[in-house]
Coordinates of C-alpha atoms in Angstrom, one line a residue:
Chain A
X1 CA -17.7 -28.2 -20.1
X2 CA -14.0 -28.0 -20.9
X3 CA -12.9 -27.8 -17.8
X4 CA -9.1 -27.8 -18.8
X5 CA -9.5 -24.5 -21.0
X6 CA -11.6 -23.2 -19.0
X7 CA -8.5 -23.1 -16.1
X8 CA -5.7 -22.5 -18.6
X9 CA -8.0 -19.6 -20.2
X10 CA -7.9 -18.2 -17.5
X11 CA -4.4 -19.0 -15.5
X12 CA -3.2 -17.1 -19.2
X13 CA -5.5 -14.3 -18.1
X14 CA -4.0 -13.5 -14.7
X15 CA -0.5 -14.1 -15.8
X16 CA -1.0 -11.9 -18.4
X17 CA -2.6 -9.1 -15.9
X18 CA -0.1 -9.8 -13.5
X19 CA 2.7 -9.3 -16.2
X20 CA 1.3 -5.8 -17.3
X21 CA 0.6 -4.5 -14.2
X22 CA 4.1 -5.0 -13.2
X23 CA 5.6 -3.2 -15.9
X24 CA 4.7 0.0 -14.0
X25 CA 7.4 0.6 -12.4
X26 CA 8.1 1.7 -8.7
X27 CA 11.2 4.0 -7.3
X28 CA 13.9 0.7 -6.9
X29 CA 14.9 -2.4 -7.6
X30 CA 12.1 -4.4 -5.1
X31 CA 10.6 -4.2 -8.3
X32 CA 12.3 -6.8 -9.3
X33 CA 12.0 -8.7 -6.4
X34 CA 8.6 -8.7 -6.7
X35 CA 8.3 -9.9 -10.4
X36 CA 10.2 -13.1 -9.4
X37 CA 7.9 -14.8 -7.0
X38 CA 4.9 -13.0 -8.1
X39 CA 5.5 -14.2 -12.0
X40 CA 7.1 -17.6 -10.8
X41 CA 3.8 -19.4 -12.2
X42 CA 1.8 -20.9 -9.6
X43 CA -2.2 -22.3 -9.8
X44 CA -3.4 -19.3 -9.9
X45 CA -6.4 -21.0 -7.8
X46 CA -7.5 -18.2 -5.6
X47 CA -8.0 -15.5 -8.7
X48 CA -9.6 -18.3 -10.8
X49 CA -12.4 -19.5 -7.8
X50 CA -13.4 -15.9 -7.7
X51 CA -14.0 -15.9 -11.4
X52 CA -15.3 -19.0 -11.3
X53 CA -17.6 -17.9 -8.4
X54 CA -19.0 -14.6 -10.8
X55 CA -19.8 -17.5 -13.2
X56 CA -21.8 -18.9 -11.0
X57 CA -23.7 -16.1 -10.5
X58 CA -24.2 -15.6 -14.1
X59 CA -21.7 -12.7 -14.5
X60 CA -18.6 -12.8 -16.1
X61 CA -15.4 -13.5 -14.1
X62 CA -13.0 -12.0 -16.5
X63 CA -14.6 -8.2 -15.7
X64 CA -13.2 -9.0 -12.3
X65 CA -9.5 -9.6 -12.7
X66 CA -8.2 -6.6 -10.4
X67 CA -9.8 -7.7 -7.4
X68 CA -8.7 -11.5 -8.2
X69 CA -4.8 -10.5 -9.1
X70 CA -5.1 -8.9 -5.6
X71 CA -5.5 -11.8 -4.3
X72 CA -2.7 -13.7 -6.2
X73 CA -0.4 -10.6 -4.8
X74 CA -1.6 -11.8 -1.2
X75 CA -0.9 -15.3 -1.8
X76 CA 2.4 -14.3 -3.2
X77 CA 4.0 -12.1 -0.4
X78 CA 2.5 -14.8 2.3
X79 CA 4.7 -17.4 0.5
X80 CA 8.1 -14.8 0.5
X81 CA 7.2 -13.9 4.0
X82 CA 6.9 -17.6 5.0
X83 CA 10.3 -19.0 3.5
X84 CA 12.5 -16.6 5.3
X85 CA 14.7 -17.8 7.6
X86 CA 13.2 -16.7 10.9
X87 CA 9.8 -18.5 9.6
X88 CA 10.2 -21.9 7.5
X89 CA 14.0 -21.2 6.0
X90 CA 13.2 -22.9 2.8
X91 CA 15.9 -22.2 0.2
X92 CA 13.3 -23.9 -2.5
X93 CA 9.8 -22.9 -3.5
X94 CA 8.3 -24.5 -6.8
X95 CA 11.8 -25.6 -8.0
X96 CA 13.6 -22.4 -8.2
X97 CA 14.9 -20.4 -5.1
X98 CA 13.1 -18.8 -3.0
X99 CA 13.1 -14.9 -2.7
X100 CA 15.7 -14.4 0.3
X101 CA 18.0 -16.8 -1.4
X102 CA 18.6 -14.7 -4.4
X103 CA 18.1 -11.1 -3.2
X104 CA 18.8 -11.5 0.5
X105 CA 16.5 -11.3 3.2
X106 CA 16.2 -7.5 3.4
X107 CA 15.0 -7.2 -0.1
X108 CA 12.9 -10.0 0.1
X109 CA 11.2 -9.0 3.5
X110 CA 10.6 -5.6 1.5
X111 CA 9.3 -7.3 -1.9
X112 CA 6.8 -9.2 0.3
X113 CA 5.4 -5.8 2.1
X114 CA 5.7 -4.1 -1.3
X115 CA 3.5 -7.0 -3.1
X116 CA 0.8 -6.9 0.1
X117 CA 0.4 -3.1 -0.4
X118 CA 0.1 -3.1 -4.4
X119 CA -2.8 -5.6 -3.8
X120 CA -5.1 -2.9 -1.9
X121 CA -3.6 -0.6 -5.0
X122 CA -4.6 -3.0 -7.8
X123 CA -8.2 -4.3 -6.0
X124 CA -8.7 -0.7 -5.7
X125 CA -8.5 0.1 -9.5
X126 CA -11.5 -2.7 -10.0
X127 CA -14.2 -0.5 -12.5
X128 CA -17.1 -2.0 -13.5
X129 CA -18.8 -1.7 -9.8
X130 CA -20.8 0.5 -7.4
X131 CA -17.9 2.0 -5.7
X132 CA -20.0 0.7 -2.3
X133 CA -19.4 -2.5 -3.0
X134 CA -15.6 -2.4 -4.2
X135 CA -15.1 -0.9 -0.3
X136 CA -17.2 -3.5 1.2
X137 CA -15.4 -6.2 -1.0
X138 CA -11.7 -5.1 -0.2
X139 CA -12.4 -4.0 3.0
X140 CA -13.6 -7.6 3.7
X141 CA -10.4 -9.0 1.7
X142 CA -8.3 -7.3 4.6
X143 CA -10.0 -8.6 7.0
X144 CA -9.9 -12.3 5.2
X145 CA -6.0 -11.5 5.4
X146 CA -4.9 -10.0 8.5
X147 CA -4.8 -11.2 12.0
X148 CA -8.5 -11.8 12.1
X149 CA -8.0 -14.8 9.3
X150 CA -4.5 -15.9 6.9
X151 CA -1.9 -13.9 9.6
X152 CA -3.5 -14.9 12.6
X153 CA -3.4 -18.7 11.2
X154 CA 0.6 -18.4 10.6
X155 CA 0.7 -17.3 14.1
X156 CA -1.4 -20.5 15.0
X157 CA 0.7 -22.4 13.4
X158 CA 4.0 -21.1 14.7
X159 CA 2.5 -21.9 18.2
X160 CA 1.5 -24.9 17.6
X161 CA 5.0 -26.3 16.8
X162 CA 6.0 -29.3 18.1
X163 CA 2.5 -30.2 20.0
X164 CA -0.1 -31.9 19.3
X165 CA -3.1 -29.9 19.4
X166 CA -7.5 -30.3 19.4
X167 CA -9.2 -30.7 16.6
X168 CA -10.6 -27.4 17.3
X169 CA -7.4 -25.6 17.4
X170 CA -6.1 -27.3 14.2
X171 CA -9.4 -26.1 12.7
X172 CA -8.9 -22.9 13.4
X173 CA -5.5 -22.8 12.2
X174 CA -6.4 -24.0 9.3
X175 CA -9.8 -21.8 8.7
X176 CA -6.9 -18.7 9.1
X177 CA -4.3 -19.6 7.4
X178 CA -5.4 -20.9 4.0
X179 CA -9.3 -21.1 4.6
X180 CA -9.5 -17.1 4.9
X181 CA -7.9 -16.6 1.5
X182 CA -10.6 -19.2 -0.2
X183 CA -13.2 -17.3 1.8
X184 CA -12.0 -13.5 0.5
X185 CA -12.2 -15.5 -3.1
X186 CA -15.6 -17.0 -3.1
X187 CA -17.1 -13.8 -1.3
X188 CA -15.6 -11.2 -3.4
X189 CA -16.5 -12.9 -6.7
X190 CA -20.3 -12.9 -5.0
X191 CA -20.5 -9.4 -3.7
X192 CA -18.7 -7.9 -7.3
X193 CA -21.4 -9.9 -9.1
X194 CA -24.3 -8.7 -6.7
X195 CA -25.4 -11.7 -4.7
X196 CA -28.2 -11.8 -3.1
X197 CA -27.8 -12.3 0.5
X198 CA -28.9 -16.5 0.5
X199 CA -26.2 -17.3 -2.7
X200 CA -23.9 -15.1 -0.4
X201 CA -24.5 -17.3 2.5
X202 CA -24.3 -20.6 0.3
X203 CA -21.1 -19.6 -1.1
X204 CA -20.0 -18.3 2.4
X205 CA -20.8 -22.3 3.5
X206 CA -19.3 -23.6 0.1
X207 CA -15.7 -21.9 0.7
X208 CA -15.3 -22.7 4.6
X209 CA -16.0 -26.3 3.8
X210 CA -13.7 -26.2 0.4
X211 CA -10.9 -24.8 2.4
X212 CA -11.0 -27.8 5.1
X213 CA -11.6 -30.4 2.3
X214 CA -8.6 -28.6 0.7
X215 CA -6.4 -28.6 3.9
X216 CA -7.5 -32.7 4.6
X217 CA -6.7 -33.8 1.2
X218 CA -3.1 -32.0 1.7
X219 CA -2.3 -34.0 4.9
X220 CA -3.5 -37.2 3.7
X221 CA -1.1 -36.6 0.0
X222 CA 1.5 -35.4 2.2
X223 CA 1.1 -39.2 4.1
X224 CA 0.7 -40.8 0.7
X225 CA 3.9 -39.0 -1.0
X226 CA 6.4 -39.8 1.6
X227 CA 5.5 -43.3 1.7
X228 CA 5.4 -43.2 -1.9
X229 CA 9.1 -41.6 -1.8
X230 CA 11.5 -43.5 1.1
X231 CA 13.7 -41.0 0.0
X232 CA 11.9 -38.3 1.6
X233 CA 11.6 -40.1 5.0
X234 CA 13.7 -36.5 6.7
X235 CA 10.5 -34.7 5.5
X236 CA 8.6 -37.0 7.1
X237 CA 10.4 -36.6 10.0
X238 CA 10.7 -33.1 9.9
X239 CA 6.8 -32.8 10.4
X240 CA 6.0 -36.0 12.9
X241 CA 5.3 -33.6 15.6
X242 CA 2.9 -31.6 13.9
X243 CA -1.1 -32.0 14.1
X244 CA -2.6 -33.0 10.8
X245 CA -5.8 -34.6 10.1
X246 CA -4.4 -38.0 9.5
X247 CA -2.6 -37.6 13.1
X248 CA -6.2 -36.8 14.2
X249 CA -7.9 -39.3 12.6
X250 CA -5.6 -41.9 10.9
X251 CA -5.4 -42.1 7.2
X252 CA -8.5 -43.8 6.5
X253 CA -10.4 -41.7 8.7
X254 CA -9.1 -38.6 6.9
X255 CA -9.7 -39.5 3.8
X256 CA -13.8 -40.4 5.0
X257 CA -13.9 -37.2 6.3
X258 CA -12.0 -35.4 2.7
X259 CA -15.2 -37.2 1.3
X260 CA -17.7 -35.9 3.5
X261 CA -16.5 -32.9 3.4
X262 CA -16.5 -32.2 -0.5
X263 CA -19.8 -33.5 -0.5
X264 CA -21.3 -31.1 1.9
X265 CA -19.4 -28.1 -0.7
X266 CA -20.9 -29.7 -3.4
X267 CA -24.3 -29.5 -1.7
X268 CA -24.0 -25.7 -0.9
X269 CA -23.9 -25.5 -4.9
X270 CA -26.8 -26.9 -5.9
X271 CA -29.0 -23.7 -6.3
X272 CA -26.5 -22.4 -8.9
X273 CA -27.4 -24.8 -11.3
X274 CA -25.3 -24.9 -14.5
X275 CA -23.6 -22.1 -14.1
X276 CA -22.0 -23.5 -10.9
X277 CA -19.8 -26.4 -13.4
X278 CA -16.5 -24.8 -13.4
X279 CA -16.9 -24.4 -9.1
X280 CA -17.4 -27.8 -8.9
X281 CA -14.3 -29.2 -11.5
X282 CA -12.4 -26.7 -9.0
X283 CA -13.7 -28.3 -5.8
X284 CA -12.9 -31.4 -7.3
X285 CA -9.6 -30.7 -8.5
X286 CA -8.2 -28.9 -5.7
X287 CA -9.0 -32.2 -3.7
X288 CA -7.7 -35.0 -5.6
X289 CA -11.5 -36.4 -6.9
X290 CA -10.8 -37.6 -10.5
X291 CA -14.5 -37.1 -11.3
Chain B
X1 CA -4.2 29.1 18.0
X2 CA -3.1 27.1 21.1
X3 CA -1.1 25.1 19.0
X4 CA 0.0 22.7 22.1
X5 CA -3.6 22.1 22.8
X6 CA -4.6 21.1 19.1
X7 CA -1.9 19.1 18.9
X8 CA -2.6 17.2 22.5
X9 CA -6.2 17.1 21.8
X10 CA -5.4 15.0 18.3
X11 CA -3.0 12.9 19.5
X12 CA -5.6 12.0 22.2
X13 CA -7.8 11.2 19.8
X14 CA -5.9 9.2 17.9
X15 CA -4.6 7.1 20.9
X16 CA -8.4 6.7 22.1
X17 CA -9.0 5.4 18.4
X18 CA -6.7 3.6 17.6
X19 CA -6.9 1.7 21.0
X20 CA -10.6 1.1 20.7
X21 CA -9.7 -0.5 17.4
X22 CA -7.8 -2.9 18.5
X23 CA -9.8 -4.2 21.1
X24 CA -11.9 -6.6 18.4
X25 CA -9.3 -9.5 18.6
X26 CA -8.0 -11.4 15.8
X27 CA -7.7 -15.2 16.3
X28 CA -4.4 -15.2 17.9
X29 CA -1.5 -13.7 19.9
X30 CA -0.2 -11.6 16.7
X31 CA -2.8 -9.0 18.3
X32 CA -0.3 -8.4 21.3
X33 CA 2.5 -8.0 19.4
X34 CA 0.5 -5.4 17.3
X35 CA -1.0 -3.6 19.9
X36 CA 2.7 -3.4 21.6
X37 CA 4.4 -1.6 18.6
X38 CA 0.9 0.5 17.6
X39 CA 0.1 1.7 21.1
X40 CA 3.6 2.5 22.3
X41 CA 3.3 6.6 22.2
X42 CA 4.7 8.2 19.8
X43 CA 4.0 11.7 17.9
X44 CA 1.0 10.4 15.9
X45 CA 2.3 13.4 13.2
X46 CA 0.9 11.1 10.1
X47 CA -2.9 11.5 11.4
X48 CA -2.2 14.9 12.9
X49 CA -1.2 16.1 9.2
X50 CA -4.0 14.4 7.7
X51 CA -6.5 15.8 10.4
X52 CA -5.3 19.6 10.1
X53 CA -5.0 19.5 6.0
X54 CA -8.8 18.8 7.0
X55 CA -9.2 21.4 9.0
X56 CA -7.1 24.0 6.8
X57 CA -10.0 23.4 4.2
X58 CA -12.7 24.5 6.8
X59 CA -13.4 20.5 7.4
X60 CA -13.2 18.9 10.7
X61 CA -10.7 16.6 10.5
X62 CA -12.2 14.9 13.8
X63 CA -14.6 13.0 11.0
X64 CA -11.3 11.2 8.8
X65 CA -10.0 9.7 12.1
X66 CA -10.0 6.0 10.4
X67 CA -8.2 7.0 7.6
X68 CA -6.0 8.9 9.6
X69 CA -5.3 6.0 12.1
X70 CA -4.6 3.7 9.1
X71 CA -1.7 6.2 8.4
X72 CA -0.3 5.6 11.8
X73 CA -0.5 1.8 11.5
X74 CA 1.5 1.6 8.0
X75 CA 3.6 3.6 10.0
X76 CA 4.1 1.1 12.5
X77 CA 4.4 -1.6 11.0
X78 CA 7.8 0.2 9.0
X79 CA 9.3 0.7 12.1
X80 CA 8.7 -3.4 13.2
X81 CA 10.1 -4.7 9.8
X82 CA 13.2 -1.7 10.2
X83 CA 14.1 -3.2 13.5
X84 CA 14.2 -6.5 11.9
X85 CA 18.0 -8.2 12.1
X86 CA 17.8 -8.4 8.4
X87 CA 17.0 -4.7 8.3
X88 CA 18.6 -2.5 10.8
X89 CA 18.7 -4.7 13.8
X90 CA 17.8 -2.2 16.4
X91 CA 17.2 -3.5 20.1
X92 CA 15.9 -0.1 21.3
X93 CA 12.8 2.0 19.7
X94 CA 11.3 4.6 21.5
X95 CA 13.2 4.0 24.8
X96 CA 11.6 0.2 24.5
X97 CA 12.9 -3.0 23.7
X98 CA 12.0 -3.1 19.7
X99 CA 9.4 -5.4 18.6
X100 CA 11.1 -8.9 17.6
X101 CA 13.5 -8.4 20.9
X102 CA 10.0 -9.0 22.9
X103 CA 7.9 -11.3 20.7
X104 CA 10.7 -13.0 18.5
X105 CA 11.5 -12.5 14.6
X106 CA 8.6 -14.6 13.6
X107 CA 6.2 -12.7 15.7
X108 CA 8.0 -9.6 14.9
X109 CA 7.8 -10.3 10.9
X110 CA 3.8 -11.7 11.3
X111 CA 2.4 -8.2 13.6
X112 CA 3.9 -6.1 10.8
X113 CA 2.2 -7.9 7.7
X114 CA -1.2 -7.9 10.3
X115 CA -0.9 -4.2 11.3
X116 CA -0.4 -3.1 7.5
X117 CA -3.1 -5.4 6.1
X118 CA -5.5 -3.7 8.9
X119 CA -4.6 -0.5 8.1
X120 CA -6.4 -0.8 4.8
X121 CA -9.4 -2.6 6.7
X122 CA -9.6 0.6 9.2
X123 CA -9.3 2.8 6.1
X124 CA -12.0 1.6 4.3
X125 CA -14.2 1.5 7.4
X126 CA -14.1 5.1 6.6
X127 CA -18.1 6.9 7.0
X128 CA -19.5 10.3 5.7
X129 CA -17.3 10.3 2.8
X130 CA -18.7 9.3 -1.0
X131 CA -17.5 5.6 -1.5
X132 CA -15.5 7.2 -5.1
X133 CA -13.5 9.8 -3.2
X134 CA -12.8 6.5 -0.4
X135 CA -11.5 4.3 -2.9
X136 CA -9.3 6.9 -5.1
X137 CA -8.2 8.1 -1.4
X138 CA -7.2 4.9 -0.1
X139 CA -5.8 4.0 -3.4
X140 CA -3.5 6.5 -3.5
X141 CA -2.4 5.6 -0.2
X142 CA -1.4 2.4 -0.8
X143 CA 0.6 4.0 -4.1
X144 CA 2.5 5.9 -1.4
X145 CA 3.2 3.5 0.8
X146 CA 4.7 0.8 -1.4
X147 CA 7.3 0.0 -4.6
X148 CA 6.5 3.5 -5.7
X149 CA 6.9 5.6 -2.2
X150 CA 7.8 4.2 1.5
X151 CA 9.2 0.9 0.7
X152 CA 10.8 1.6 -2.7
X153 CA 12.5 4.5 -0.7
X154 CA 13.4 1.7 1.7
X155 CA 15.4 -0.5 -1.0
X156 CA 16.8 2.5 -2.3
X157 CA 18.0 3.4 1.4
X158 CA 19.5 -0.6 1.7
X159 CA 21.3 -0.1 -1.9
X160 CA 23.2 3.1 -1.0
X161 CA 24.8 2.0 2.1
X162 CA 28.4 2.4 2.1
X163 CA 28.7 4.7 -0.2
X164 CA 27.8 8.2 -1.0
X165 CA 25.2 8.9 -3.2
X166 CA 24.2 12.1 -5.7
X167 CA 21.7 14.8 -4.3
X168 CA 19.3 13.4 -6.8
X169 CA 19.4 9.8 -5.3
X170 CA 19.3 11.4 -1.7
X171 CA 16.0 13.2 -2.5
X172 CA 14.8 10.3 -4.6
X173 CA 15.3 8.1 -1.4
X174 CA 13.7 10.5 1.2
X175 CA 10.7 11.2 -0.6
X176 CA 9.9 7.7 -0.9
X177 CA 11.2 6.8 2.4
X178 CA 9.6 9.8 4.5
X179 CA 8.0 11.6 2.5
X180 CA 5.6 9.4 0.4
X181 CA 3.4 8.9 3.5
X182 CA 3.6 12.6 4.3
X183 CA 2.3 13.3 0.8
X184 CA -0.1 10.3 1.9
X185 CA -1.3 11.9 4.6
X186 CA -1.7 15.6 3.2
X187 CA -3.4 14.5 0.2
X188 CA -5.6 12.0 2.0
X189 CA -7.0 15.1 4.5
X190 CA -7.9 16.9 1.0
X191 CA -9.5 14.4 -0.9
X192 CA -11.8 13.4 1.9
X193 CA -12.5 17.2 2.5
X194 CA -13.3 17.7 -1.2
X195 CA -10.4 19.7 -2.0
X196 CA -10.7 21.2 -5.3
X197 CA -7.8 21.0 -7.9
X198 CA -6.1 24.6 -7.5
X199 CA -6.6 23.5 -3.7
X200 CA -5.0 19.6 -4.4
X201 CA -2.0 21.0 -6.2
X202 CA -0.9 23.7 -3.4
X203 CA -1.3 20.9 -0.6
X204 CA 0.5 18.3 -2.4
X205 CA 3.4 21.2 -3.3
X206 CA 3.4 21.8 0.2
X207 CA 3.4 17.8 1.6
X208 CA 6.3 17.4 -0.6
X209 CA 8.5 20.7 0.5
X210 CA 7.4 19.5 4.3
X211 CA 9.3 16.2 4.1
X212 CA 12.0 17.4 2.4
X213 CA 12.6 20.0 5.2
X214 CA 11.8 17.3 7.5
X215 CA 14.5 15.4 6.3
X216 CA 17.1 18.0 6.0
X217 CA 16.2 19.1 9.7
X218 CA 16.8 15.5 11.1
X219 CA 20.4 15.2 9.5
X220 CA 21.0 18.7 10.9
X221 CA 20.3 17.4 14.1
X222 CA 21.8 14.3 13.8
X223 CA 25.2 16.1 13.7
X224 CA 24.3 18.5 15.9
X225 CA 23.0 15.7 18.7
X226 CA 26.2 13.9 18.3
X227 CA 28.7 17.0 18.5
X228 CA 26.2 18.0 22.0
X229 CA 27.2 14.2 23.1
X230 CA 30.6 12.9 23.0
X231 CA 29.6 9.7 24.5
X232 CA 28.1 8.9 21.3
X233 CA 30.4 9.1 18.7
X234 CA 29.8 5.7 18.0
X235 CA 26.6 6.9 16.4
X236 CA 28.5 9.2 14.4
X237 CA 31.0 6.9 13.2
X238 CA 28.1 4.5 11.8
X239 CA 27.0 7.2 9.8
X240 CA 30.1 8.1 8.4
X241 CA 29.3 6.8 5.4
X242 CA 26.6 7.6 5.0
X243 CA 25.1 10.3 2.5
X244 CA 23.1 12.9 4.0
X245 CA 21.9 17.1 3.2
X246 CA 24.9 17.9 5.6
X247 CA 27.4 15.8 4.0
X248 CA 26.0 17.1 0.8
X249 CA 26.1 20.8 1.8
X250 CA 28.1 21.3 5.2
X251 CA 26.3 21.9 8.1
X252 CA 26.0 25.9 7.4
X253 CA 24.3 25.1 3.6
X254 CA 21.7 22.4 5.2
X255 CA 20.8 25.1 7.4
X256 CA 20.2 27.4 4.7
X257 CA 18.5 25.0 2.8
X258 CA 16.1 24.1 5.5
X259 CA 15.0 27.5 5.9
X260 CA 14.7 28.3 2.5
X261 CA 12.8 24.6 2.1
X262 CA 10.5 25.7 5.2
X263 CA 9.7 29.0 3.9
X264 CA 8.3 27.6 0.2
X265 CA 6.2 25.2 1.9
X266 CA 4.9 27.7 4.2
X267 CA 4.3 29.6 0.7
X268 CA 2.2 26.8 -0.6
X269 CA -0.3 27.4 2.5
X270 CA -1.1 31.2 1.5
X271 CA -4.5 31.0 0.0
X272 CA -6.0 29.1 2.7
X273 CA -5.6 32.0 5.1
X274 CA -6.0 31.5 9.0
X275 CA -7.7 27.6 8.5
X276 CA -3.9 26.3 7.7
X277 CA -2.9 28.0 11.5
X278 CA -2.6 24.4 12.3
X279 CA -0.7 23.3 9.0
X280 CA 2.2 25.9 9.8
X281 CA 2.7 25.3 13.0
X282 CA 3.1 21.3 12.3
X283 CA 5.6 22.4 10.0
X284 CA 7.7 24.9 11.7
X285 CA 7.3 22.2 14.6
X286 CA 8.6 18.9 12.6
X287 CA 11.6 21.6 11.0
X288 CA 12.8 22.5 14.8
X289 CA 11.0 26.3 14.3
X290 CA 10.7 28.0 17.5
X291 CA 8.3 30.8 15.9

């Protein structure tokens, strides 16, 4: 396959979605607010795995893009939540300013709870499904997003500044913060395509293990690009008191493990076949595998 | 009726609920800070609304308790994110230290996103409802709670500070502010009773009138609560410039208009007879009605 049109196809496809949908306008100017991080560009990596993930099951993706532009709108308002100044104070996300840096914190605090409500909103205007399984799947997207998965992981993480902690804690963290997200992906695309209950559990395995191979192969690039860039040495810094995998395991034992760990994903794909390809360029993409 | 015990019996209800609810932990301390803010007391009017709009349409509103609940949490979380030192920067809510004062901005910021993502997880944990009439319920909630209602009322609320504002921006801001999730909560008890259109129309009419008369009630008491205290002119001089129905009207026209606002929402609740005995007194209650 053509994996790289295949991504673009569809990156064009949520852009596009995202761009419409936000010309219905609200009551103020959060509105605009919103627009600017949620339109900033970005992967577009959690919409496109649950695509990808209907394509696996033999159903197109694209009939799916409500539910997967939710998603995006999660992603978003997490990032706009997480630069403000009482959480990371970044002033720089993806080379332009963060949201608080150009429309103050108030609006910015307000554009992130405005972008997490339209995302029940938009998921909830998915057609083309039993109405059943549209509750089941959204309903289980909350869940996948609240303090039960990506919220409770940023609350992990807040608490776990400036220790060292277990591998099990840093697990968990991790399986909240960003794992949840890939999870809420991999299982929506299943149950808005009807999967059986054993592709549901493969996927289920599939996700939790692509959202730790994910979360590896960051800490071992974040390693790599600081010592590729002296210049960056403060970032460096800035994070030497914070549990990683390579603080866990040392570089080369990271990167065995980032190994391992893709191959066990790649394994819980098998029974799709075909149809699985564009899952698998993802998996390999998202962690740093040329082939 | 004996109003006092319909109401006490409700609010019971909902503090049982909402209580039970959060007894299936997340995956970290966010859960305290939630349950601090969503089990703090308070009137519980959101669900109360929602119950008895149920109960006007010869429905038990006892059965809609999670998306009644789900109201109350979106509530919550509001207040969290108003306390904020971005927002209002309140130490005090409720006679108790606000939420961020106790668990710290971050905290603060995190159990707001976590109780408004899991308000739309309670929600669609709705039963004995048709899934169609869940989704197009819960989907208009989330309309009403975000760019479009609460928080674009919010941002509209931030952007006229200072300044005094037109009667047309004033109601603009309210009804997004307050009175989006009033409409919420009104239209919510309907749908899920299977309100038919004629029956929709009248409610919503109503929902609307309510907050208004809400709203024109609490700046009547604002004044009047400050001229009763002396001690707190402070209060009054923050307000100063701020717009509100009495600055608008005088004190004597807001009066007048609150009546007359009361009276056309109590209008709206003619053709459901004696079932709405619970609708009018809620309303003659929130607009400071002694009969």
């Amino acid at each position: 396959m053509d994996f790289n049109k295949y991504y673009e196809d569809r990156q064009k496809l949520v852009n596009t979605f995202l761009e419409k949908r936000l010309e219905k306008k609200g009551i103020s100017r959060v509105d605009e607010a919103m627009a600017y991080s949620l339109l900033a560009g970005g992967k577009r990596i959690r919409p496109i795995i649950l695509m990808a993930t209907a394509d696996a099951l033999g159903v197109s993706g694209y009939n799916f893009l409500p539910v997967a532009c939710g998603l995006e709108m999660i992603h978003t308002y997490s990032l706009i939540h997480d630069d403000l100044p009482c959480m990371d104070d970044d002033e720089y996300r993806r080379g332009r300013l963060t949201n608080h840096k150009v429309f103050g914190e108030a609006l910015a605090l307000l554009a992130g709870d405005a972008l997490l409500t339209l995302a029940f909103e938009v998921m909830l205007e998915q057609k083309n499904v039993p109405a059943e399984v549209l509750v089941e799947t959204v309903r289980e997207v909350a869940m996948c997003a609240g303090n039960f998965g990506m919220v409770g992981g940023q609350v992990i993480d807040l608490d776990s500044e400036g220790r060292q902690i277990s591998e099990e804690e840093l697990r968990k963290l991790h399986a909240g913060k960003t794992g949840a997200l890939f999870i809420a992906a991999v299982r929506s695309g299943a149950r808005l395509s009807g999967a059986a209950s054993d592709e549901l559990l493969a996927l289920t395995k599939f996700a939790d293990l692509l959202g730790l191979a994910f979360q590896i192969t960051d800490d071992i690039l974040d390693v790599e690009g600081d010592a590729a860039q002296m210049g960056k040495a403060a970032h460096s810094d800035e994070k030497k008191h914070k549990s990683t995998y390579v603080t866990l395991y040392t570089l080369e034992g990271a990167k065995a493990l980032a190994q391992k760990t893709v191959d066990e994903a790649l394994g819980c794909l098998e029974m799709f076949g075909e149809n699985a390809e564009a899952l698998r360029e993802i998996t390999k993409m998202m962690c740093g595998r040329k082939s």
